[in-house]
């Protein structure tokens, strides 16, 4: 894998994961959030939401640059590792459970990405 492609792939992983985690933090509500429209207003005022939006804008630009260098079929498969990174980060930051089936899924996705990554 050429160095620029590897850098763009890593950047994509970073901003996608940061965006997903920021959105989760923004959507994690407590009793102050209220219900209905008040809940949405409360979430809109949280900086995590805007950090997530900023990460997604950055991800869009990085993804375009990445796709300009690799075939779409390779890019989409390599990008699927983001799911694994987000799930593992969610486990540590939000104490989310990883069931046996999810762990098997993580291993299968990781193996598929490794196979595509070696070939790319």
Short mmCIF file of N, CA and C in Angstrom, two decimals:
data_model
loop_
_atom_site.label_atom_id
_atom_site.label_comp_id
_atom_site.label_asym_id
_atom_site.label_seq_id
_atom_site.Cartn_x
_atom_site.Cartn_y
_atom_site.Cartn_z
N UNK A 1 0.85 -1.18 0.00
CA UNK A 1 0.00 0.00 0.00
C UNK A 1 0.90 1.24 0.00
N UNK A 2 0.69 2.14 -0.95
CA UNK A 2 1.51 3.36 -1.00
C UNK A 2 1.34 4.19 0.29
N UNK A 3 2.40 4.90 0.70
CA UNK A 3 2.34 5.65 1.97
C UNK A 3 1.20 6.66 2.04
N UNK A 4 0.93 7.39 0.94
CA UNK A 4 -0.15 8.38 0.98
C UNK A 4 -1.51 7.71 1.20
N UNK A 5 -1.72 6.58 0.56
CA UNK A 5 -2.98 5.84 0.75
C UNK A 5 -3.10 5.40 2.20
N UNK A 6 -2.01 4.90 2.77
CA UNK A 6 -2.03 4.46 4.17
C UNK A 6 -2.32 5.63 5.11
N UNK A 7 -1.73 6.77 4.83
CA UNK A 7 -1.98 7.96 5.68
C UNK A 7 -3.44 8.39 5.59
N UNK A 8 -3.98 8.44 4.36
CA UNK A 8 -5.38 8.84 4.19
C UNK A 8 -6.32 7.82 4.84
N UNK A 9 -5.99 6.54 4.74
CA UNK A 9 -6.80 5.50 5.37
C UNK A 9 -6.81 5.68 6.89
N UNK A 10 -5.63 5.92 7.46
CA UNK A 10 -5.53 6.12 8.91
C UNK A 10 -6.28 7.38 9.33
N UNK A 11 -6.16 8.45 8.55
CA UNK A 11 -6.88 9.69 8.88
C UNK A 11 -8.39 9.47 8.82
N UNK A 12 -8.82 8.71 7.82
CA UNK A 12 -10.25 8.42 7.71
C UNK A 12 -10.74 7.66 8.93
N UNK A 13 -9.95 6.67 9.35
CA UNK A 13 -10.32 5.91 10.56
C UNK A 13 -10.42 6.84 11.77
N UNK A 14 -9.45 7.73 11.89
CA UNK A 14 -9.40 8.63 13.04
C UNK A 14 -10.60 9.57 13.09
N UNK A 15 -10.87 10.26 11.99
CA UNK A 15 -11.96 11.24 12.02
C UNK A 15 -13.34 10.57 12.06
N UNK A 16 -13.47 9.41 11.41
CA UNK A 16 -14.75 8.69 11.47
C UNK A 16 -15.01 8.22 12.89
N UNK A 17 -14.01 7.63 13.52
CA UNK A 17 -14.18 7.15 14.89
C UNK A 17 -14.45 8.31 15.84
N UNK A 18 -13.69 9.39 15.70
CA UNK A 18 -13.91 10.56 16.57
C UNK A 18 -15.32 11.12 16.37
N UNK A 19 -15.77 11.16 15.13
CA UNK A 19 -17.12 11.66 14.86
C UNK A 19 -18.18 10.78 15.49
N UNK A 20 -18.06 9.47 15.32
CA UNK A 20 -19.04 8.55 15.90
C UNK A 20 -19.06 8.66 17.43
N UNK A 21 -17.88 8.74 18.03
CA UNK A 21 -17.82 8.83 19.49
C UNK A 21 -18.38 10.16 19.98
N UNK A 22 -18.11 11.24 19.22
CA UNK A 22 -18.65 12.55 19.60
C UNK A 22 -20.18 12.55 19.50
N UNK A 23 -20.72 11.93 18.46
CA UNK A 23 -22.18 11.85 18.34
C UNK A 23 -22.78 11.04 19.48
N UNK A 24 -22.12 9.96 19.85
CA UNK A 24 -22.61 9.16 20.97
C UNK A 24 -22.58 9.97 22.26
N UNK A 25 -21.51 10.73 22.46
CA UNK A 25 -21.42 11.58 23.66
C UNK A 25 -22.52 12.64 23.64
N UNK A 26 -22.79 13.21 22.47
CA UNK A 26 -23.84 14.23 22.36
C UNK A 26 -25.21 13.63 22.63
N UNK A 27 -25.40 12.39 22.20
CA UNK A 27 -26.71 11.76 22.34
C UNK A 27 -26.91 11.09 23.69
N UNK A 28 -25.87 11.01 24.49
CA UNK A 28 -26.00 10.42 25.82
C UNK A 28 -26.67 11.45 26.72
N UNK A 29 -27.92 11.23 27.00
CA UNK A 29 -28.70 12.24 27.72
C UNK A 29 -28.86 11.85 29.18
N UNK A 30 -29.08 12.86 29.99
CA UNK A 30 -29.41 12.61 31.39
C UNK A 30 -30.72 13.32 31.70
N UNK A 31 -31.03 13.45 32.95
CA UNK A 31 -32.33 14.01 33.34
C UNK A 31 -32.48 15.48 32.95
N UNK A 32 -31.35 16.19 32.72
CA UNK A 32 -31.44 17.60 32.33
C UNK A 32 -31.94 17.78 30.91
N UNK A 33 -31.87 16.74 30.11
CA UNK A 33 -32.20 16.86 28.69
C UNK A 33 -33.69 17.06 28.45
N UNK A 34 -34.51 16.58 29.32
CA UNK A 34 -35.95 16.69 29.12
C UNK A 34 -36.43 15.71 28.06
N UNK A 35 -37.58 16.02 27.46
CA UNK A 35 -38.14 15.14 26.44
C UNK A 35 -38.54 15.96 25.21
N UNK A 36 -38.77 15.28 24.12
CA UNK A 36 -39.26 15.92 22.89
C UNK A 36 -38.30 16.97 22.36
N UNK A 37 -38.84 18.12 21.99
CA UNK A 37 -38.04 19.20 21.39
C UNK A 37 -36.97 19.69 22.36
N UNK A 38 -37.28 19.75 23.65
CA UNK A 38 -36.30 20.20 24.65
C UNK A 38 -35.07 19.30 24.64
N UNK A 39 -35.29 18.03 24.43
CA UNK A 39 -34.16 17.08 24.37
C UNK A 39 -33.26 17.40 23.16
N UNK A 40 -33.88 17.68 22.02
CA UNK A 40 -33.10 18.00 20.82
C UNK A 40 -32.35 19.32 21.00
N UNK A 41 -33.00 20.30 21.60
CA UNK A 41 -32.33 21.58 21.85
C UNK A 41 -31.15 21.37 22.78
N UNK A 42 -31.33 20.56 23.80
CA UNK A 42 -30.25 20.27 24.75
C UNK A 42 -29.06 19.62 24.03
N UNK A 43 -29.38 18.66 23.14
CA UNK A 43 -28.29 18.00 22.40
C UNK A 43 -27.60 18.98 21.46
N UNK A 44 -28.35 19.88 20.82
CA UNK A 44 -27.77 20.85 19.88
C UNK A 44 -26.81 21.81 20.59
N UNK A 45 -27.02 22.01 21.87
CA UNK A 45 -26.17 22.93 22.63
C UNK A 45 -24.90 22.26 23.14
N UNK A 46 -24.82 20.98 23.01
CA UNK A 46 -23.64 20.26 23.50
C UNK A 46 -22.51 20.36 22.47
N UNK A 47 -21.30 20.68 22.90
CA UNK A 47 -20.19 20.79 21.95
C UNK A 47 -19.88 19.48 21.23
N UNK A 48 -20.22 18.37 21.85
CA UNK A 48 -19.93 17.08 21.22
C UNK A 48 -20.60 16.95 19.86
N UNK A 49 -21.80 17.47 19.75
CA UNK A 49 -22.51 17.39 18.47
C UNK A 49 -21.72 18.11 17.38
N UNK A 50 -21.23 19.28 17.69
CA UNK A 50 -20.51 20.08 16.68
C UNK A 50 -19.12 19.52 16.42
N UNK A 51 -18.53 18.90 17.41
CA UNK A 51 -17.26 18.19 17.17
C UNK A 51 -17.51 17.04 16.19
N UNK A 52 -18.61 16.32 16.39
CA UNK A 52 -18.96 15.23 15.49
C UNK A 52 -19.21 15.72 14.08
N UNK A 53 -19.93 16.82 13.93
CA UNK A 53 -20.18 17.38 12.60
C UNK A 53 -18.87 17.79 11.94
N UNK A 54 -17.98 18.41 12.69
CA UNK A 54 -16.67 18.82 12.15
C UNK A 54 -15.87 17.60 11.70
N UNK A 55 -15.91 16.55 12.49
CA UNK A 55 -15.21 15.32 12.12
C UNK A 55 -15.78 14.74 10.83
N UNK A 56 -17.10 14.79 10.67
CA UNK A 56 -17.70 14.25 9.46
C UNK A 56 -17.36 15.07 8.23
N UNK A 57 -17.24 16.38 8.38
CA UNK A 57 -16.80 17.22 7.26
C UNK A 57 -15.37 16.85 6.88
N UNK A 58 -14.51 16.71 7.88
CA UNK A 58 -13.12 16.30 7.63
C UNK A 58 -13.08 14.91 7.00
N UNK A 59 -13.91 14.01 7.49
CA UNK A 59 -13.95 12.66 6.94
C UNK A 59 -14.35 12.68 5.46
N UNK A 60 -15.32 13.51 5.13
CA UNK A 60 -15.76 13.62 3.74
C UNK A 60 -14.58 14.00 2.84
N UNK A 61 -13.81 14.98 3.26
CA UNK A 61 -12.67 15.42 2.44
C UNK A 61 -11.59 14.34 2.36
N UNK A 62 -11.29 13.72 3.48
CA UNK A 62 -10.27 12.66 3.49
C UNK A 62 -10.73 11.47 2.65
N UNK A 63 -12.02 11.15 2.76
CA UNK A 63 -12.55 10.00 2.01
C UNK A 63 -12.47 10.26 0.50
N UNK A 64 -12.78 11.48 0.09
CA UNK A 64 -12.66 11.82 -1.33
C UNK A 64 -11.22 11.66 -1.81
N UNK A 65 -10.29 12.16 -1.02
CA UNK A 65 -8.87 12.03 -1.39
C UNK A 65 -8.47 10.56 -1.46
N UNK A 66 -8.93 9.78 -0.48
CA UNK A 66 -8.62 8.35 -0.43
C UNK A 66 -9.18 7.62 -1.66
N UNK A 67 -10.44 7.92 -1.98
CA UNK A 67 -11.06 7.24 -3.13
C UNK A 67 -10.46 7.67 -4.46
N UNK A 68 -9.81 8.81 -4.47
CA UNK A 68 -9.16 9.23 -5.72
C UNK A 68 -7.90 8.40 -5.99
N UNK A 69 -7.44 7.64 -4.99
CA UNK A 69 -6.21 6.86 -5.12
C UNK A 69 -6.42 5.35 -5.16
N UNK A 70 -7.60 4.89 -4.74
CA UNK A 70 -7.84 3.44 -4.71
C UNK A 70 -9.15 3.14 -5.42
N UNK A 71 -9.30 1.92 -5.95
CA UNK A 71 -10.58 1.52 -6.53
C UNK A 71 -11.67 1.52 -5.45
N UNK A 72 -12.88 1.84 -5.86
CA UNK A 72 -14.00 1.91 -4.91
C UNK A 72 -14.17 0.62 -4.13
N UNK A 73 -14.05 -0.53 -4.81
CA UNK A 73 -14.25 -1.81 -4.12
C UNK A 73 -13.21 -2.01 -3.02
N UNK A 74 -11.98 -1.62 -3.26
CA UNK A 74 -10.95 -1.72 -2.21
C UNK A 74 -11.21 -0.70 -1.11
N UNK A 75 -11.56 0.52 -1.51
CA UNK A 75 -11.77 1.59 -0.52
C UNK A 75 -12.89 1.26 0.45
N UNK A 76 -13.99 0.75 -0.07
CA UNK A 76 -15.12 0.43 0.79
C UNK A 76 -14.76 -0.71 1.75
N UNK A 77 -14.06 -1.71 1.24
CA UNK A 77 -13.66 -2.82 2.12
C UNK A 77 -12.65 -2.35 3.18
N UNK A 78 -11.69 -1.55 2.77
CA UNK A 78 -10.72 -1.05 3.74
C UNK A 78 -11.40 -0.14 4.77
N UNK A 79 -12.39 0.65 4.31
CA UNK A 79 -13.10 1.54 5.22
C UNK A 79 -13.96 0.81 6.24
N UNK A 80 -14.27 -0.46 5.98
CA UNK A 80 -15.11 -1.19 6.93
C UNK A 80 -14.40 -1.46 8.25
N UNK A 81 -13.09 -1.26 8.30
CA UNK A 81 -12.39 -1.43 9.58
C UNK A 81 -12.84 -0.37 10.59
N UNK A 82 -13.40 0.74 10.07
CA UNK A 82 -13.89 1.78 10.97
C UNK A 82 -14.95 1.23 11.93
N UNK A 83 -15.75 0.29 11.44
CA UNK A 83 -16.78 -0.32 12.29
C UNK A 83 -16.12 -0.99 13.49
N UNK A 84 -15.04 -1.69 13.23
CA UNK A 84 -14.33 -2.40 14.30
C UNK A 84 -13.76 -1.40 15.31
N UNK A 85 -13.13 -0.36 14.79
CA UNK A 85 -12.50 0.63 15.67
C UNK A 85 -13.56 1.32 16.53
N UNK A 86 -14.69 1.66 15.93
CA UNK A 86 -15.76 2.33 16.68
C UNK A 86 -16.33 1.38 17.75
N UNK A 87 -16.51 0.11 17.41
CA UNK A 87 -17.04 -0.84 18.39
C UNK A 87 -16.08 -1.01 19.57
N UNK A 88 -14.81 -1.12 19.28
CA UNK A 88 -13.83 -1.29 20.37
C UNK A 88 -13.74 -0.02 21.21
N UNK A 89 -13.74 1.13 20.57
CA UNK A 89 -13.71 2.40 21.31
C UNK A 89 -14.97 2.56 22.16
N UNK A 90 -16.12 2.16 21.61
CA UNK A 90 -17.37 2.23 22.37
C UNK A 90 -17.33 1.35 23.60
N UNK A 91 -16.63 0.23 23.48
CA UNK A 91 -16.49 -0.67 24.62
C UNK A 91 -15.73 0.01 25.75
N UNK A 92 -14.66 0.70 25.40
CA UNK A 92 -13.82 1.31 26.44
C UNK A 92 -14.38 2.64 26.94
N UNK A 93 -14.92 3.46 26.04
CA UNK A 93 -15.38 4.79 26.46
C UNK A 93 -16.79 4.80 27.02
N UNK A 94 -17.66 3.95 26.49
CA UNK A 94 -19.06 3.96 26.92
C UNK A 94 -19.47 2.66 27.60
N UNK A 95 -18.49 1.79 27.83
CA UNK A 95 -18.75 0.51 28.52
C UNK A 95 -19.84 -0.31 27.84
N UNK A 96 -19.85 -0.26 26.52
CA UNK A 96 -20.82 -1.05 25.76
C UNK A 96 -20.37 -2.50 25.71
N UNK A 97 -21.33 -3.40 25.67
CA UNK A 97 -21.02 -4.82 25.69
C UNK A 97 -20.63 -5.31 24.29
N UNK A 98 -19.68 -6.19 24.26
CA UNK A 98 -19.32 -6.88 23.03
C UNK A 98 -19.68 -8.35 23.23
N UNK A 99 -20.75 -8.76 22.60
CA UNK A 99 -21.17 -10.16 22.72
C UNK A 99 -20.21 -11.06 21.94
N UNK A 100 -20.35 -12.34 22.14
CA UNK A 100 -19.51 -13.29 21.42
C UNK A 100 -19.67 -13.14 19.91
N UNK A 101 -20.92 -12.95 19.46
CA UNK A 101 -21.16 -12.78 18.03
C UNK A 101 -20.50 -11.51 17.50
N UNK A 102 -20.54 -10.44 18.27
CA UNK A 102 -19.89 -9.21 17.83
C UNK A 102 -18.37 -9.37 17.75
N UNK A 103 -17.82 -10.08 18.70
CA UNK A 103 -16.36 -10.32 18.66
C UNK A 103 -16.00 -11.15 17.43
N UNK A 104 -16.84 -12.15 17.13
CA UNK A 104 -16.60 -12.94 15.91
C UNK A 104 -16.69 -12.03 14.68
N UNK A 105 -17.69 -11.16 14.67
CA UNK A 105 -17.82 -10.21 13.56
C UNK A 105 -16.61 -9.31 13.43
N UNK A 106 -16.11 -8.83 14.56
CA UNK A 106 -14.90 -7.98 14.55
C UNK A 106 -13.73 -8.75 13.94
N UNK A 107 -13.59 -10.00 14.34
CA UNK A 107 -12.47 -10.80 13.82
C UNK A 107 -12.61 -11.04 12.31
N UNK A 108 -13.84 -11.32 11.87
CA UNK A 108 -14.06 -11.56 10.44
C UNK A 108 -13.82 -10.30 9.61
N UNK A 109 -14.34 -9.16 10.09
CA UNK A 109 -14.11 -7.90 9.37
C UNK A 109 -12.62 -7.58 9.33
N UNK A 110 -11.96 -7.76 10.46
CA UNK A 110 -10.52 -7.48 10.51
C UNK A 110 -9.75 -8.38 9.55
N UNK A 111 -10.13 -9.66 9.48
CA UNK A 111 -9.45 -10.57 8.56
C UNK A 111 -9.69 -10.14 7.11
N UNK A 112 -10.92 -9.74 6.79
CA UNK A 112 -11.23 -9.29 5.43
C UNK A 112 -10.45 -8.04 5.07
N UNK A 113 -10.36 -7.10 5.99
CA UNK A 113 -9.61 -5.87 5.74
C UNK A 113 -8.13 -6.19 5.56
N UNK A 114 -7.61 -7.11 6.37
CA UNK A 114 -6.20 -7.48 6.24
C UNK A 114 -5.93 -8.10 4.86
N UNK A 115 -6.83 -8.93 4.39
CA UNK A 115 -6.66 -9.56 3.07
C UNK A 115 -6.67 -8.51 1.98
N UNK A 116 -7.63 -7.59 2.05
CA UNK A 116 -7.70 -6.52 1.04
C UNK A 116 -6.49 -5.59 1.16
N UNK A 117 -6.10 -5.28 2.40
CA UNK A 117 -4.97 -4.38 2.61
C UNK A 117 -3.67 -4.92 2.07
N UNK A 118 -3.48 -6.22 2.17
CA UNK A 118 -2.25 -6.84 1.66
C UNK A 118 -2.21 -6.74 0.13
N UNK A 119 -3.37 -6.90 -0.46
CA UNK A 119 -3.46 -6.87 -1.93
C UNK A 119 -3.37 -5.45 -2.48
N UNK A 120 -3.89 -4.46 -1.71
CA UNK A 120 -3.96 -3.07 -2.21
C UNK A 120 -2.60 -2.43 -2.31
#
